Amino acid sequence: MTDKTTTRTPTPAGGIDGFFRISERGSTVPREIRGGVVTFLTMAYIIVLNPIILLQGQDMNGDVLGTFSQIAAATALAAGVLTILMGVVANYPLALATGLGLNAFVTFSVASQMTWSDAMGLVVIEGLIILVLVLTGFREAVFHAVPAQLKIAISVGIGLFIALIGLVDAGFVRRTGVGPVPVELGIAGQLAGWPVLVFVIGLVLVIALYVRKVKGAILISIAVTTVIAIIVEKVAKVGPTFTADGVNPKGWNLNVPALPDKIVDVPDFGIIGNFNLLGSWENAGVVTVVLLVFTLLLADFFDTMGTMTAIGAEAGLLDDEGNPPNTRRILIVDSIAAAAGGAASVSSNTSYIESAAGVGEGARTGLASVVTGVLFLLTTLFAPLVVIVPNEAAVPALVLVGFLMMQQVRGIDWDDLEIAIPAFLTIVLMPFTYSISAGIGAGFLAYVLIKVVRAKAKDIHPLMWVVAAMFVLYFAISPITSWVG
């Protein structure tokens, strides 16, 4: 009798697990759900903040974009649909919504020179251009041309950037507005106000839970801190930072935590589809339109590159060259999102670095994005529930995730000046300029410069030359615009 050894091939997972490759990436369905919820809670502020920003501007006719409720509903709808698309198509734990900075640029620099429909048409054009760059392989080729250690620097810089966002949004760090010191601790160097205390409690709680390896640490801290915030507001009646009577520096930064009067509200999608593709060319002129589109395009182009790299690094999904899985699919969805944001009249939608909070909670697949997207869609109906979570309760997660992303700094060779100096500039300029694109641009330009100075120009990838030239234009856009005008 002959012994036979049978080799068993593991049965591929089916259903949700198989589709999203959850087990393969070392995750579980509960972790993905928790991660999706955490990502939503850390970026749900955009539903309130986007209307605030877009309503601060007027178009060339003196008109506003729409009502607060219309912009909020359209913002949530676009974010929900696009984030679900990212999860299903690219299987990546990355959420999308209206891009901060991009919406301000559209409000103050674009819409003022044309009508709102023309401005949103310009955003659609920019998104379609990026989509063409992806489909032709250019955007992906640029991403692959970036040295791996510079990609690490981008991730670390974004980590510091989102930590600063958390500290500023909580009022823990503030702009001074006077003297040579640009920022300071709290108010006049002192922590003051109930909201800051709520943030500190949330930060202490999330750190304690995380080091104790408690599952759902970030989600638990947000929930507990929100309850504390509601109680504090009920007792102390703190109120918002900005009121009809002026500024209350000790108030809540954005949402005032309170139990809602109602849970469900009917959404108004009246502004969706209000865009004109060609009107901007007539009202602003060809040269101005080209410069505006270029500025939007470059910011969108590199913000996403940095964000998806940082998320992949934190989730342990990058390959040896620092590239995430399904890179092209990620970039295609992100490009569609830019155009879709304009079509929805809420400004360009882009990938959110706050997704790192969900990754910190364990998210590794697109299922987390689907969960986040569904929650965004639900907020079109359940908007009153969203506004009970104040920034001060959500942003401690960003500080913790900033620490987690900072740990990647050990992957940079600090003895190699050709990469160390560009990496340093990339890392520090992101938080110092409050811009991902500015940090990436400075790092790329420094990398090319140092290679040239050391007579190693032949080692520079051809696409890095192209990108460097684009960033020269990007940083010089203001004087160029003034000269053209």
Coordinates of N, CA, C and O in Angstrom, one line a residue, residues 104 158 197 210 260 268 271 291 302:
A104 N -12.3 76.7 -0.9 CA -12.1 78.1 -0.6 C -11.5 78.8 -1.9 O -11.9 79.9 -2.2
I158 N 2.2 64.3 6.1 CA 0.8 64.4 6.2 C 0.4 64.0 7.6 O -0.6 64.5 8.2
L197 N -11.2 71.6 27.1 CA -11.1 70.6 28.1 C -11.7 69.3 27.6 O -11.2 68.2 27.8
Y210 N -5.9 53.2 23.4 CA -5.0 52.6 22.4 C -3.8 51.9 23.0 O -3.5 50.8 22.5
P260 N -30.7 66.7 19.4 CA -31.5 67.4 18.3 C -33.0 67.4 18.6 O -33.5 66.5 19.3
D268 N -32.8 68.7 0.6 CA -33.1 69.6 -0.6 C -31.9 69.5 -1.5 O -30.8 70.0 -1.2
I271 N -29.5 72.3 -5.8 CA -28.4 72.9 -6.5 C -27.6 71.9 -7.4 O -26.8 72.3 -8.2
L291 N -5.2 79.3 -16.3 CA -4.4 79.4 -15.0 C -5.2 78.9 -13.9 O -4.7 78.2 -13.0
F302 N -1.7 66.2 -6.8 CA -0.7 65.7 -5.8 C -1.2 65.5 -4.4 O -0.6 64.8 -3.6

